[in-house]
């Protein structure tokens, strides 16, 4: 079994420019992936098959990549933004050519279903399309001056080298969100992917590096493989990297935020989520059940937007719970490359141990196990059952409700009054995504009001997971406060400059100050 999967997908790796017999660590000169420091074996969570062996980057290679990105920035920032957009557009075409293979590789290396893997590649294609348009819309405002014969305006300039640190659960899409916008804004990028998904990083980076090389822009995008220490730490603490966009745990984000702030750099932090859904008496329960099911089970509960908590009004709790449990019985778990399976494995055995610890702790704290709760060793070392608990008494007496367990574990709560449900919903440290299911206009608008959901994303009659690229993505509180993807997120990758032009012959001062010699 161990050799079967790796052998079956050897051609897939070769199609994407990855030779499993070679080791890779870093690239700063187009598509040359260089051997480097200590080696690590890369296994698929599907059946533990060995896919490849890679090197981590050495400190010297990290330095080389930062220098290459800094050097490339000097020329790239002066390329007209629409022309930069055309290079990014060519990247999108390359992604379309390799979408199927890239999607399969995502499923193979980190375990999400094939449909989700393909969707992840499509998400990069979508953000690329948006970024191409944005390259002609890097707008600044004009302002009326209080001084005669003066004109004021603001403009946006490229910021510099952007460090991108990504997590395993979206090993391609989050890089795409950042890189597409950073590149059209005139920045260069250095990517430090998760050490758990190095092959998807190599494959995706190669599509971009090839395009940049073909257009005469080597060094604009560079890649360094390795763990947080020392590779990630070197990137985070380097003064030549004015912006670090980091996706991961709240613990990681606190460290990155502090380290970058100490050198007066900028951060975009997209951290943990503990996402809740309110189901009210007026809700379409069939719609709500389907949304909760995907939100809790999609990517095996390993999305930052995964649904963790559901607050059910007492009048609908029993009916909703019965329908949800029937739906859970239909969830097939297994090889994510098999389209008949709705849920694949967790990322590794450590994630399974975390799942088992959370189940045990939930029962210890008085939660009632409704379905699931066990590992599935008969399928492999990384599979678990999708799990649902009912928590009597509400979350105040259930400390585990404060934690984000990165696994398919869902907690149901019953509420009586809307204010109670809203307080419970907002009473966690994280603030990423949220939703309400209601056909009552006032309930929905209250949820979206300033005294409603305190999350960066608040939805009505759709779930917490599956955000579109057109809106800014990110959250509040321990989620970090950063924004990626759509809306005006592009501004984070640029520096604002206010300009005042005096086209008169006098030198009047602002605020009417007179200073005459």
XYZ file of C-alpha atoms in Angstrom:
517
model
C 0.000 0.000 0.000
C 2.792 2.424 0.902
C 4.407 2.276 -2.519
C 1.196 1.983 -4.544
C -0.063 5.520 -4.118
C 3.313 7.147 -4.630
C 3.909 5.099 -7.771
C 0.430 5.819 -9.111
C 0.956 9.555 -8.791
C 4.593 9.763 -9.850
C 3.494 10.950 -13.281
C 1.403 13.668 -11.633
C 4.440 15.049 -9.836
C 6.538 14.919 -12.992
C 3.795 16.705 -14.962
C 4.050 19.552 -12.465
C 7.816 19.711 -12.714
C 8.556 17.824 -9.499
C 11.029 14.956 -9.639
C 10.378 12.810 -6.531
C 13.964 11.572 -6.755
C 15.341 15.071 -6.256
C 15.342 17.259 -3.179
C 14.214 20.878 -3.127
C 14.814 23.690 -0.688
C 14.652 27.122 -2.282
C 14.588 29.012 -5.552
C 15.587 32.526 -6.407
C 16.620 32.232 -10.054
C 13.581 31.212 -12.021
C 12.852 27.502 -11.729
C 16.055 26.145 -10.209
C 15.153 24.335 -7.003
C 18.263 23.947 -4.919
C 19.311 21.287 -2.401
C 19.928 22.740 1.008
C 19.800 21.905 4.703
C 18.315 18.979 6.647
C 16.029 16.600 4.754
C 12.432 15.632 5.493
C 10.288 12.898 4.004
C 6.935 13.971 2.584
C 4.095 11.479 3.112
C 0.492 11.629 1.979
C -2.085 11.423 4.797
C -4.227 9.259 2.520
C -2.201 6.108 3.197
C 1.176 7.321 4.510
C 2.894 6.684 1.164
C 6.241 8.401 0.699
C 5.894 11.064 -1.990
C 9.321 12.708 -1.948
C 12.201 13.808 0.225
C 12.983 17.494 0.468
C 15.646 19.731 1.936
C 14.871 22.684 4.164
C 16.461 25.921 3.037
C 19.673 26.953 4.717
C 20.025 30.424 6.276
C 22.269 31.290 3.345
C 19.531 30.339 0.877
C 16.978 32.435 2.740
C 19.403 35.332 2.454
C 19.855 34.661 -1.266
C 16.102 34.695 -1.850
C 15.558 37.931 0.070
C 18.435 39.581 -1.789
C 17.047 38.367 -5.126
C 13.574 39.708 -4.269
C 14.986 43.021 -3.081
C 17.069 43.376 -6.252
C 14.156 42.441 -8.521
C 11.955 45.008 -6.773
C 14.108 47.868 -8.048
C 13.032 47.105 -11.624
C 9.605 45.531 -11.033
C 8.222 48.582 -9.188
C 8.877 50.727 -12.280
C 6.997 48.407 -14.647
C 3.626 50.076 -15.361
C 0.917 48.500 -13.235
C -1.231 47.393 -16.201
C 1.828 45.667 -17.648
C 2.397 43.920 -14.328
C -1.239 42.886 -14.564
C -0.629 41.240 -17.906
C 2.167 39.137 -16.407
C -0.183 38.064 -13.627
C -2.844 37.316 -16.239
C -0.383 34.949 -17.940
C 0.023 33.198 -14.576
C -3.720 32.668 -14.504
C -3.617 31.037 -17.920
C -0.834 28.720 -16.750
C -2.964 27.763 -13.747
C -5.883 26.947 -16.027
C -3.631 24.658 -18.038
C -2.596 22.731 -14.904
C -5.746 23.031 -12.796
C -6.557 19.318 -12.701
C -3.040 18.254 -11.792
C -2.641 20.975 -9.164
C -6.007 20.119 -7.614
C -5.077 16.457 -7.388
C -1.769 17.341 -5.778
C -3.547 19.370 -3.081
C -5.711 16.344 -2.255
C -2.753 13.994 -2.412
C -0.514 15.991 -0.088
C -2.930 17.403 2.501
C -6.015 15.196 2.198
C -8.942 17.457 1.264
C -11.478 16.113 -1.209
C -10.673 16.368 -4.908
C -13.524 18.826 -5.462
C -12.103 21.048 -2.740
C -8.610 20.699 -4.210
C -9.848 21.801 -7.622
C -11.808 24.599 -5.961
C -8.637 25.838 -4.314
C -6.885 26.202 -7.658
C -9.956 27.923 -9.075
C -9.775 30.357 -6.179
C -6.308 31.443 -7.294
C -7.537 31.793 -10.883
C -10.379 33.986 -9.615
C -8.117 36.245 -7.549
C -5.743 36.530 -10.498
C -8.623 37.716 -12.679
C -9.564 40.261 -10.044
C -5.953 41.392 -9.643
C -5.582 41.960 -13.383
C -8.489 44.399 -13.247
C -7.120 45.945 -10.081
C -3.859 46.705 -11.873
C -5.721 49.498 -13.691
C -7.479 50.712 -10.543
C -4.800 51.538 -7.981
C -6.692 54.713 -7.249
C -5.771 57.649 -5.038
C -8.025 60.515 -3.941
C -7.808 64.186 -4.871
C -8.542 66.791 -2.196
C -9.286 70.509 -2.336
C -6.586 72.585 -0.719
C -7.414 75.418 1.658
C -4.569 77.387 0.064
C -5.055 79.197 -3.251
C -3.243 77.848 -6.296
C -2.549 74.519 -4.583
C -3.582 71.009 -5.533
C -3.605 68.013 -3.187
C -3.857 64.363 -3.993
C -2.681 60.979 -2.754
C -1.077 58.150 -4.632
C -0.032 54.604 -3.847
C 3.471 53.229 -4.402
C 4.809 49.677 -4.227
C 5.882 48.728 -0.721
C 8.803 46.359 -1.334
C 9.431 42.697 -0.523
C 6.380 40.908 0.886
C 6.946 37.832 3.023
C 4.129 35.296 2.723
C 3.796 32.570 5.354
C 1.009 30.057 4.672
C -0.619 27.124 6.463
C -1.184 23.551 5.318
C -4.975 23.659 5.079
C -5.005 25.949 2.026
C -1.557 25.207 0.632
C -2.163 27.087 -2.621
C -5.082 29.515 -2.383
C -3.782 31.764 0.397
C -0.504 32.273 -1.442
C -2.516 33.187 -4.518
C -4.561 35.757 -2.586
C -1.404 37.500 -1.469
C 0.895 37.038 -4.460
C -1.567 38.139 -7.146
C -2.311 41.433 -5.423
C 1.259 42.054 -4.282
C 2.590 41.557 -7.803
C 0.165 43.934 -9.511
C 0.922 46.465 -6.769
C 4.590 46.297 -7.772
C 5.914 44.263 -4.858
C 8.087 41.172 -4.984
C 7.356 38.132 -2.803
C 9.196 35.556 -0.729
C 7.031 32.550 0.162
C 7.553 30.330 3.191
C 4.883 27.589 2.868
C 3.884 25.125 5.563
C 6.481 22.436 6.084
C 3.574 19.960 5.900
C 2.766 20.765 2.251
C 6.051 21.475 0.457
C 5.228 19.756 -2.843
C 2.147 21.840 -3.588
C 4.286 24.900 -2.890
C 6.964 23.792 -5.344
C 4.380 23.027 -8.028
C 2.484 26.288 -7.629
C 5.628 28.379 -7.387
C 6.960 26.792 -10.569
C 3.905 27.952 -12.538
C 4.558 31.536 -11.465
C 8.353 31.406 -11.718
C 8.149 30.057 -15.265
C 5.850 32.904 -16.318
C 8.021 35.544 -14.685
C 11.134 34.117 -16.313
C 9.455 34.073 -19.728
C 8.583 37.766 -19.303
C 12.091 38.672 -18.189
C 11.437 39.140 -14.470
C 13.423 36.545 -12.493
C 13.544 36.978 -8.742
C 10.151 38.677 -8.473
C 8.780 35.558 -6.739
C 11.024 33.386 -4.578
C 10.433 30.327 -2.392
C 12.044 29.061 0.818
C 11.088 25.725 2.367
C 11.401 24.816 6.010
C 10.099 25.064 9.546
C 9.276 28.182 11.528
C 12.719 28.005 13.090
C 14.981 29.029 11.533
C 13.487 29.631 8.075
C 10.307 31.460 8.999
C 12.013 33.376 11.768
C 14.647 34.739 9.402
C 11.951 36.030 7.067
C 9.831 37.551 9.821
C 12.697 39.442 11.440
C 14.325 40.824 8.288
C 14.166 44.625 7.906
C 14.213 44.259 4.121
C 10.729 42.678 4.286
C 8.391 45.577 5.126
C 5.236 43.448 5.097
C 4.669 39.922 6.377
C 1.366 38.218 5.596
C 1.013 35.205 7.886
C -1.732 32.600 8.078
C -1.830 30.129 10.952
C -2.661 29.712 14.613
C -3.316 32.538 17.061
C -0.168 31.510 18.935
C 1.902 31.844 15.783
C 0.269 35.168 14.965
C 1.108 36.683 18.329
C 4.754 35.828 17.785
C 4.852 37.094 14.201
C 2.970 40.267 15.068
C 5.330 41.110 17.922
C 8.488 40.286 15.960
C 7.490 42.401 12.955
C 6.199 45.275 15.090
C 9.505 45.431 16.961
C 11.186 46.427 13.687
C 8.285 48.721 12.722
C 7.157 46.472 9.892
C 3.602 45.714 8.820
C 1.601 42.520 9.122
C -1.468 40.917 7.635
C -2.505 38.252 10.157
C -5.185 35.686 9.287
C -5.318 33.447 12.334
C -7.703 31.097 14.130
C -11.464 30.949 13.889
C -14.087 29.567 16.279
C -17.017 30.120 14.031
C -20.633 30.074 15.131
C -24.051 29.839 13.504
C -27.365 30.972 14.999
C -30.453 29.028 13.907
C -33.624 30.945 14.757
C -37.299 29.841 14.880
C -37.924 31.335 11.431
C -34.988 29.556 9.779
C -35.183 27.297 6.750
C -33.931 24.229 8.611
C -33.068 22.237 5.500
C -30.854 25.076 4.307
C -29.278 25.432 7.733
C -28.517 21.717 8.059
C -26.748 21.624 4.708
C -24.677 24.682 5.556
C -23.696 23.369 8.978
C -22.775 19.981 7.523
C -20.393 21.413 4.931
C -19.053 23.996 7.351
C -18.181 21.354 9.939
C -17.060 18.492 7.679
C -15.458 20.268 4.707
C -11.654 19.836 4.648
C -12.208 17.506 7.626
C -12.851 20.534 9.826
C -9.434 21.998 9.024
C -10.570 25.350 7.665
C -10.129 28.547 9.635
C -13.777 29.174 8.679
C -15.008 25.713 9.702
C -18.214 25.741 11.735
C -17.414 24.865 15.353
C -20.490 26.058 17.300
C -24.209 26.082 16.476
C -26.746 27.913 18.648
C -30.230 26.466 18.195
C -33.420 28.074 19.439
C -35.274 25.735 21.778
C -38.248 25.562 19.398
C -36.135 24.107 16.558
C -33.336 22.327 18.377
C -34.793 18.831 18.372
C -35.877 18.875 14.729
C -32.594 20.391 13.566
C -30.549 17.936 15.598
C -32.399 14.899 14.282
C -32.060 16.048 10.678
C -28.383 16.895 11.116
C -27.557 13.495 12.604
C -29.267 11.754 9.682
C -27.137 13.835 7.318
C -23.986 12.908 9.249
C -24.795 9.233 8.790
C -24.483 9.778 5.032
C -20.995 11.320 5.174
C -18.535 8.905 3.614
C -14.954 9.049 4.865
C -12.012 7.752 2.870
C -9.572 8.425 0.041
C -10.229 12.058 -0.979
C -9.297 11.285 -4.587
C -12.370 9.033 -4.722
C -15.272 11.323 -5.617
C -17.716 9.181 -3.630
C -16.055 10.218 -0.355
C -17.130 13.503 1.197
C -14.376 13.695 3.813
C -10.728 12.735 3.680
C -8.065 12.409 6.369
C -6.637 14.910 8.804
C -3.208 16.244 7.915
C -1.197 13.895 10.160
C -1.183 11.670 13.239
C -0.631 14.653 15.535
C -3.927 16.114 14.336
C -5.649 12.819 15.157
C -4.209 12.948 18.670
C -5.542 16.499 19.065
C -8.971 15.304 17.909
C -9.000 12.445 20.400
C -7.930 14.738 23.236
C -10.724 17.192 22.407
C -13.339 14.428 22.359
C -12.196 13.150 25.732
C -12.164 16.651 27.213
C -15.620 17.466 25.833
C -17.087 14.391 27.522
C -15.245 15.258 30.738
C -16.826 18.727 30.663
C -20.319 17.250 30.343
C -21.013 17.314 26.602
C -23.247 14.576 25.189
C -21.703 12.731 22.241
C -24.324 12.418 19.498
C -22.295 10.904 16.667
C -18.685 10.041 15.839
C -15.932 10.621 18.357
C -13.462 7.956 17.263
C -10.431 7.553 15.050
C -10.716 5.225 12.055
C -7.454 3.240 11.962
C -8.996 0.739 9.583
C -8.759 3.451 6.890
C -5.295 4.709 7.826
C -3.477 6.611 10.517
C -5.053 10.008 9.795
C -8.796 9.328 9.571
C -11.430 10.248 12.163
C -15.209 10.200 12.373
C -17.048 13.501 11.904
C -18.271 14.281 15.402
C -21.179 16.173 16.976
C -21.780 17.000 20.648
C -24.764 18.563 22.379
C -23.706 20.756 25.274
C -26.425 21.189 27.925
C -26.393 24.383 29.939
C -24.727 26.527 27.298
C -21.086 27.429 26.639
C -20.519 29.355 29.885
C -20.053 26.064 31.721
C -18.092 24.512 28.848
C -14.542 25.953 28.667
C -13.730 23.909 25.570
C -16.053 26.210 23.608
C -13.254 28.777 23.760
C -10.878 26.549 21.806
C -10.536 25.962 18.087
C -10.024 22.243 17.536
C -8.715 21.847 13.998
C -10.799 18.737 13.291
C -14.416 17.838 12.423
C -15.826 18.450 15.919
C -19.095 20.385 16.222
C -20.836 21.621 19.385
C -24.602 22.237 19.527
C -26.135 24.588 22.124
C -29.757 25.427 22.898
C -30.862 28.985 23.585
C -34.133 30.657 24.529
C -33.561 34.373 24.026
C -31.819 36.084 21.099
C -29.668 38.298 23.336
C -28.416 35.190 25.133
C -27.454 33.529 21.847
C -25.644 36.639 20.608
C -23.665 36.933 23.850
C -22.691 33.276 23.641
C -21.713 33.661 20.006
C -19.469 36.668 20.663
C -18.098 35.293 23.921
C -14.959 33.709 22.434
C -11.509 35.107 21.744
C -11.653 34.533 17.991
C -13.681 36.567 15.500
C -13.387 35.298 11.948
C -16.636 34.041 10.406
C -20.256 33.845 11.548
C -23.745 33.241 10.228
C -27.416 33.405 11.117
C -30.213 31.381 9.560
C -33.416 33.394 9.711
C -36.260 34.479 7.452
C -37.045 37.359 9.800
C -35.658 40.619 8.421
C -35.235 42.182 11.854
C -33.327 39.167 13.205
C -31.012 39.198 10.221
C -30.347 42.923 10.351
C -29.762 42.796 14.107
C -27.125 40.103 13.544
C -25.383 42.376 11.007
C -25.639 45.500 13.153
C -22.949 47.026 15.351
C -24.311 45.117 18.354
C -24.569 41.850 16.432
C -21.777 39.577 15.258
C -18.306 40.811 16.205
C -16.629 38.832 13.402
C -14.928 40.047 10.252
C -17.378 37.963 8.198
C -21.096 37.839 8.992
C -23.505 35.938 6.728
C -27.255 35.470 6.481
C -28.653 32.129 5.295
C -25.282 30.816 4.164
C -22.674 29.067 6.274
C -19.405 30.247 7.767
C -17.211 28.558 5.164
C -16.602 29.215 1.487
C -15.918 32.952 1.163
C -15.784 34.535 -2.300
C -12.670 36.421 -3.378
C -14.547 39.673 -4.047
C -14.898 40.525 -0.366
C -12.108 41.299 2.066
C -11.290 38.152 4.060
C -10.208 38.251 7.693
C -11.356 38.683 11.253
C -11.153 40.522 14.533
C -9.851 39.873 18.064
C -7.448 36.914 18.198
C -8.048 36.273 14.500
C -5.582 39.066 13.864
C -7.441 41.923 12.209
C -5.833 41.589 8.782
C -7.662 41.457 5.469
C -6.798 39.553 2.294
C -8.344 38.984 -1.119
C -11.006 41.419 -2.343
C -12.448 44.884 -1.672
C -9.616 47.344 -0.913
C -7.223 44.768 0.545
C -4.734 45.777 -2.164
C -3.905 48.904 -0.177
C -2.074 46.846 2.445
C 0.550 45.939 -0.150
C 1.326 49.576 -0.985
C 2.434 52.741 0.759
C 0.275 55.855 0.690
C 1.820 59.181 -0.281
C 0.100 62.565 0.056
C 1.197 65.156 -2.501
C 0.684 68.911 -2.512
C 1.574 71.002 -5.540
C 1.875 74.777 -5.402
C 1.328 76.172 -8.875
C 1.139 79.792 -7.748
C 3.774 82.444 -7.076
C 3.117 82.831 -3.334
C 3.838 80.569 -0.370
C 0.723 80.624 1.836
C 0.859 78.383 4.909
C -1.864 76.081 6.136
C -4.155 77.107 9.011
C -3.627 80.758 8.020
C -0.225 80.948 9.695
C 1.831 83.968 8.680
C 5.598 83.748 8.670
C 7.196 86.711 6.931
C 10.817 87.755 6.757
